[in-house]
Coordinates of C-alpha atoms in Angstrom, one line a residue:
X1 CA -29.0 53.3 -25.9
X2 CA -27.4 53.9 -29.3
X3 CA -26.4 51.7 -32.2
X4 CA -23.4 52.4 -34.4
X5 CA -23.4 51.3 -38.1
X6 CA -20.2 51.6 -40.2
X7 CA -20.7 52.0 -43.9
X8 CA -18.3 52.9 -46.7
X9 CA -18.2 56.6 -47.6
X10 CA -19.5 58.0 -50.9
X11 CA -17.5 57.0 -54.0
X12 CA -14.9 59.6 -55.0
X13 CA -13.3 57.5 -57.7
X14 CA -14.7 55.4 -60.5
X15 CA -13.2 52.3 -58.9
X16 CA -15.3 52.8 -55.8
X17 CA -18.6 53.4 -57.7
X18 CA -19.8 49.9 -56.6
X19 CA -20.1 51.2 -53.0
X20 CA -23.1 53.3 -54.0
X21 CA -25.1 50.3 -55.1
X22 CA -28.4 50.3 -53.1
X23 CA -29.8 47.1 -54.6
X24 CA -29.5 45.2 -51.3
X25 CA -30.8 47.9 -49.0
X26 CA -34.2 47.5 -47.5
X27 CA -36.8 50.3 -48.1
X28 CA -39.6 50.7 -45.6
X29 CA -42.9 49.5 -47.1
X30 CA -41.4 47.7 -50.1
X31 CA -43.2 44.5 -49.1
X32 CA -46.5 46.3 -50.1
X33 CA -45.3 46.8 -53.7
X34 CA -45.4 43.7 -55.8
X35 CA -42.5 43.2 -58.1
X36 CA -40.7 46.3 -57.0
X37 CA -37.0 46.4 -55.9
X38 CA -34.5 49.2 -55.3
X39 CA -32.4 50.2 -58.3
X40 CA -28.7 49.9 -58.5
X41 CA -26.0 51.3 -60.7
X42 CA -28.2 50.9 -63.7
X43 CA -30.2 54.0 -62.5
X44 CA -27.1 56.1 -63.1
X45 CA -26.6 54.6 -66.6
X46 CA -30.3 55.3 -67.5
X47 CA -29.9 58.9 -66.3
X48 CA -26.8 59.4 -68.5
X49 CA -28.5 57.9 -71.5
X50 CA -31.5 60.2 -71.0
X51 CA -29.2 63.3 -70.8
X52 CA -27.4 62.2 -74.0
X53 CA -30.7 61.8 -75.9
X54 CA -31.9 65.2 -74.8
X55 CA -28.7 66.9 -75.9
X56 CA -28.9 65.1 -79.3
X57 CA -32.5 66.2 -79.8
X58 CA -31.5 69.8 -79.0
X59 CA -28.7 69.7 -81.6
X60 CA -30.9 68.3 -84.2
X61 CA -33.5 70.9 -83.7
X62 CA -30.9 73.7 -83.9
X63 CA -29.4 72.2 -87.1
X64 CA -32.9 71.9 -88.6
X65 CA -33.6 75.6 -88.1
X66 CA -30.3 76.6 -89.7
X67 CA -30.8 74.3 -92.7
X68 CA -34.3 75.5 -93.2
X69 CA -33.0 79.1 -93.8
X70 CA -31.1 77.9 -96.9
X71 CA -34.3 76.4 -98.3
X72 CA -35.9 79.9 -98.5
X73 CA -33.2 81.3 -100.8
X74 CA -33.2 80.2 -104.5
X75 CA -30.5 77.7 -105.4
X76 CA -27.6 79.2 -107.2
X77 CA -26.9 77.8 -110.7
X78 CA -23.5 76.5 -111.3
X79 CA -21.5 78.6 -113.8
X80 CA -19.7 75.6 -115.2
X81 CA -20.2 71.9 -115.2
X82 CA -16.5 71.1 -115.0
X83 CA -15.3 69.1 -111.9
X84 CA -12.4 70.7 -110.2
X85 CA -10.1 69.0 -107.8
X86 CA -10.3 70.1 -104.1
X87 CA -7.4 72.1 -102.9
X88 CA -5.2 71.2 -99.9
X89 CA -7.1 73.6 -97.7
X90 CA -10.4 71.9 -98.6
X91 CA -9.0 68.4 -98.1
X92 CA -7.7 69.4 -94.6
X93 CA -11.1 70.9 -93.8
X94 CA -12.9 67.7 -94.9
X95 CA -10.5 65.6 -92.8
X96 CA -11.2 67.8 -89.8
X97 CA -15.0 67.3 -90.2
X98 CA -14.6 63.6 -90.6
X99 CA -12.6 63.3 -87.4
X100 CA -15.3 65.3 -85.6
X101 CA -17.9 62.9 -86.9
X102 CA -16.1 59.9 -85.4
X103 CA -17.9 59.5 -82.1
X104 CA -15.5 58.6 -79.3
X105 CA -16.5 56.5 -76.2
X106 CA -18.0 59.0 -73.7
X107 CA -16.3 59.3 -70.4
X108 CA -19.5 58.4 -68.6
X109 CA -19.5 54.9 -70.4
X110 CA -16.0 54.3 -69.2
X111 CA -16.9 55.1 -65.7
X112 CA -19.8 52.6 -65.7
X113 CA -17.7 49.6 -66.7
X114 CA -18.2 46.3 -65.0
X115 CA -14.9 46.7 -63.2
X116 CA -16.2 49.8 -61.5
X117 CA -19.8 48.9 -60.8
X118 CA -19.3 45.4 -59.5
X119 CA -18.0 44.6 -56.0
X120 CA -14.5 43.2 -56.0
X121 CA -14.4 39.4 -56.1
X122 CA -12.5 37.6 -53.3
X123 CA -9.1 36.4 -54.3
X124 CA -7.1 33.5 -52.9
X125 CA -4.9 34.6 -50.0
X126 CA -1.2 34.3 -50.8
X127 CA 1.7 35.1 -48.6
X128 CA 3.0 38.3 -50.0
X129 CA 6.7 39.1 -50.1
X130 CA 8.2 42.1 -48.3
X131 CA 8.3 44.2 -51.4
X132 CA 4.8 43.4 -52.6
X133 CA 3.4 44.0 -49.1
X134 CA 4.9 47.4 -49.0
X135 CA 3.7 48.3 -52.4
X136 CA 0.2 47.1 -51.7
X137 CA 0.0 49.1 -48.5
X138 CA 1.2 52.2 -50.3
X139 CA -1.2 52.0 -53.3
X140 CA -4.3 50.4 -51.7
X141 CA -5.2 52.2 -48.4
X142 CA -8.1 50.7 -46.4
X143 CA -11.5 52.2 -47.4
X144 CA -12.8 54.9 -45.1
X145 CA -15.9 54.1 -43.1
X146 CA -18.6 56.5 -42.0
X147 CA -20.3 56.0 -38.7
X148 CA -24.0 56.3 -38.5
X149 CA -25.2 56.6 -34.9
X150 CA -28.9 55.8 -34.2
X151 CA -30.5 56.5 -30.8
X152 CA -32.8 53.6 -29.8
X153 CA -35.3 54.1 -27.1
X154 CA -36.4 51.3 -24.9
X155 CA -39.7 49.8 -26.0
X156 CA -42.4 50.5 -23.4
X157 CA -43.9 47.0 -23.6
X158 CA -42.2 44.2 -21.8
X159 CA -42.9 40.9 -23.6
X160 CA -41.2 38.7 -21.0
X161 CA -39.3 39.2 -17.8
X162 CA -37.7 37.0 -15.1
X163 CA -34.5 35.7 -13.7
X164 CA -32.1 33.8 -15.9
X165 CA -28.6 32.2 -15.4
X166 CA -25.8 33.3 -17.6
X167 CA -22.1 32.2 -17.5
X168 CA -19.5 34.6 -16.2
X169 CA -16.7 36.0 -18.3
X170 CA -14.4 33.1 -17.4
X171 CA -17.1 30.5 -18.0
X172 CA -16.5 29.0 -14.6
X173 CA -19.8 29.6 -12.9
X174 CA -23.3 30.7 -13.5
X175 CA -24.4 34.3 -12.6
X176 CA -28.0 35.2 -11.9
X177 CA -29.3 38.0 -14.2
X178 CA -32.6 39.6 -14.4
X179 CA -33.8 39.7 -18.0
X180 CA -36.4 41.8 -19.8
X181 CA -37.5 41.2 -23.4
X182 CA -38.3 44.5 -25.1
X183 CA -38.5 44.3 -28.9
X184 CA -36.0 43.9 -30.4
X185 CA -33.5 43.8 -27.5
X186 CA -33.1 41.4 -24.6
X187 CA -31.9 43.5 -21.6
X188 CA -29.8 41.9 -18.9
X189 CA -29.4 43.5 -15.4
X190 CA -27.1 42.8 -12.5
X191 CA -28.4 42.0 -9.0
X192 CA -27.9 45.7 -8.1
X193 CA -30.2 46.9 -11.0
X194 CA -27.5 48.1 -13.4
X195 CA -27.9 47.1 -17.0
X196 CA -25.0 45.0 -18.1
X197 CA -25.9 44.0 -21.7
X198 CA -28.5 44.5 -24.4
X199 CA -28.7 41.7 -27.0
X200 CA -30.2 42.6 -30.4
X201 CA -32.3 39.7 -31.5
X202 CA -32.6 40.9 -35.1
X203 CA -31.2 38.2 -37.5
X204 CA -30.5 36.0 -34.5
X205 CA -30.9 32.2 -34.2
X206 CA -32.3 30.4 -31.2
X207 CA -31.0 27.0 -30.3
X208 CA -33.2 25.2 -27.7
X209 CA -30.7 22.2 -27.3
X210 CA -27.1 23.3 -27.9
X211 CA -24.5 20.6 -27.8
X212 CA -22.5 22.5 -25.2
X213 CA -25.3 22.1 -22.7
X214 CA -24.1 18.6 -21.8
X215 CA -20.8 20.1 -20.6
X216 CA -22.6 22.6 -18.4
X217 CA -24.8 20.2 -16.5
X218 CA -24.1 19.7 -12.8
X219 CA -24.8 16.7 -10.5
X220 CA -28.0 16.9 -8.6
X221 CA -29.0 20.0 -10.5
X222 CA -30.9 19.9 -13.7
X223 CA -30.8 23.0 -15.8
X224 CA -32.5 23.8 -19.0
X225 CA -29.8 25.5 -21.3
X226 CA -30.4 27.3 -24.5
X227 CA -28.3 29.5 -26.8
X228 CA -28.9 32.7 -28.6
X229 CA -26.6 33.2 -31.7
X230 CA -26.6 36.9 -32.5
X231 CA -24.9 38.6 -35.5
X232 CA -21.5 38.9 -33.8
X233 CA -21.7 37.0 -30.5
X234 CA -23.3 34.0 -28.9
X235 CA -25.0 33.9 -25.6
X236 CA -25.9 31.0 -23.2
X237 CA -28.8 31.1 -20.8
X238 CA -30.2 28.6 -18.4
X239 CA -33.0 28.1 -15.9
X240 CA -33.0 25.8 -13.0
X241 CA -36.3 24.1 -13.7
X242 CA -38.9 23.7 -16.5
X243 CA -41.2 26.0 -14.5
X244 CA -38.8 28.9 -14.7
X245 CA -38.2 28.2 -18.3
X246 CA -41.9 28.0 -19.1
X247 CA -42.4 24.3 -19.7
X248 CA -40.8 21.8 -22.1
X249 CA -39.9 22.5 -25.7
X250 CA -39.3 26.1 -26.6
X251 CA -41.2 27.5 -23.7
X252 CA -42.0 31.1 -22.9
X253 CA -38.5 32.5 -23.2
X254 CA -37.5 30.7 -26.3
X255 CA -40.8 31.3 -28.0
X256 CA -40.8 35.0 -27.2
X257 CA -37.2 35.5 -28.3
X258 CA -37.8 33.4 -31.5
X259 CA -40.8 35.5 -32.5
X260 CA -39.0 38.8 -31.8
X261 CA -36.0 37.8 -33.9
X262 CA -38.2 36.4 -36.7
X263 CA -40.4 39.6 -36.9
X264 CA -37.4 42.0 -36.8
X265 CA -35.6 40.0 -39.4
X266 CA -38.7 40.0 -41.7
X267 CA -39.1 43.7 -41.5
X268 CA -35.4 44.1 -42.2
X269 CA -36.0 42.2 -45.4
X270 CA -34.1 39.0 -44.4
X271 CA -35.4 35.9 -42.7
X272 CA -33.4 34.3 -39.8
X273 CA -31.4 31.2 -40.5

């Protein structure tokens, strides 16, 4: 079983530098460090400032060595005390040195502007005209996404197993599925033994009494219905009696799935809703 994660590619332009921000990413073991958090774009700014200070220190030391050579020779006495006006060549040379002393804004500082390091803010959706839509599509292509494929092996420990009822694709009837809870997935199998689904319980929410359960009840058949709200899909499950479900309240299934989702969300750095 493999999981595919789509992430933006590395920034190739200054306008996409915000994609390299790692502030919100979880680092394994960071909960053991008190007061520590991943650095963001400020790490690049600190590195550029450090390089700039090192270059300035090297230039100062080189100039200090050159100027110290002049201190060894005796100063030359001026032949006359009359003040002479600088020539045009001397004035041009002085202007050239003054222009070199005026420090321009480094390119690195312009790259680290807020417009480049912060994620774009959502704007109000307006209906574009035909000309504006064509120009926007020409100048702002969709960002490229890189796929990260991770192979996930089945956990050897089965936390809970048994038969559950799940609605079919049309939602017209209940289908019997065999379920196995292996952290962090809930595996569903068909009656012939083929695996039909694997639900990732990380960042999921368990609802023991969904409102839709009233619409799914049948006459002369009492079913205990609960819902699993995953990241991108919702699932409904039911058992025909409290004994299959594991008693009233959350029961075996709900308790086990809730704990698995809570633990996985905690180690991912986020609590479940």
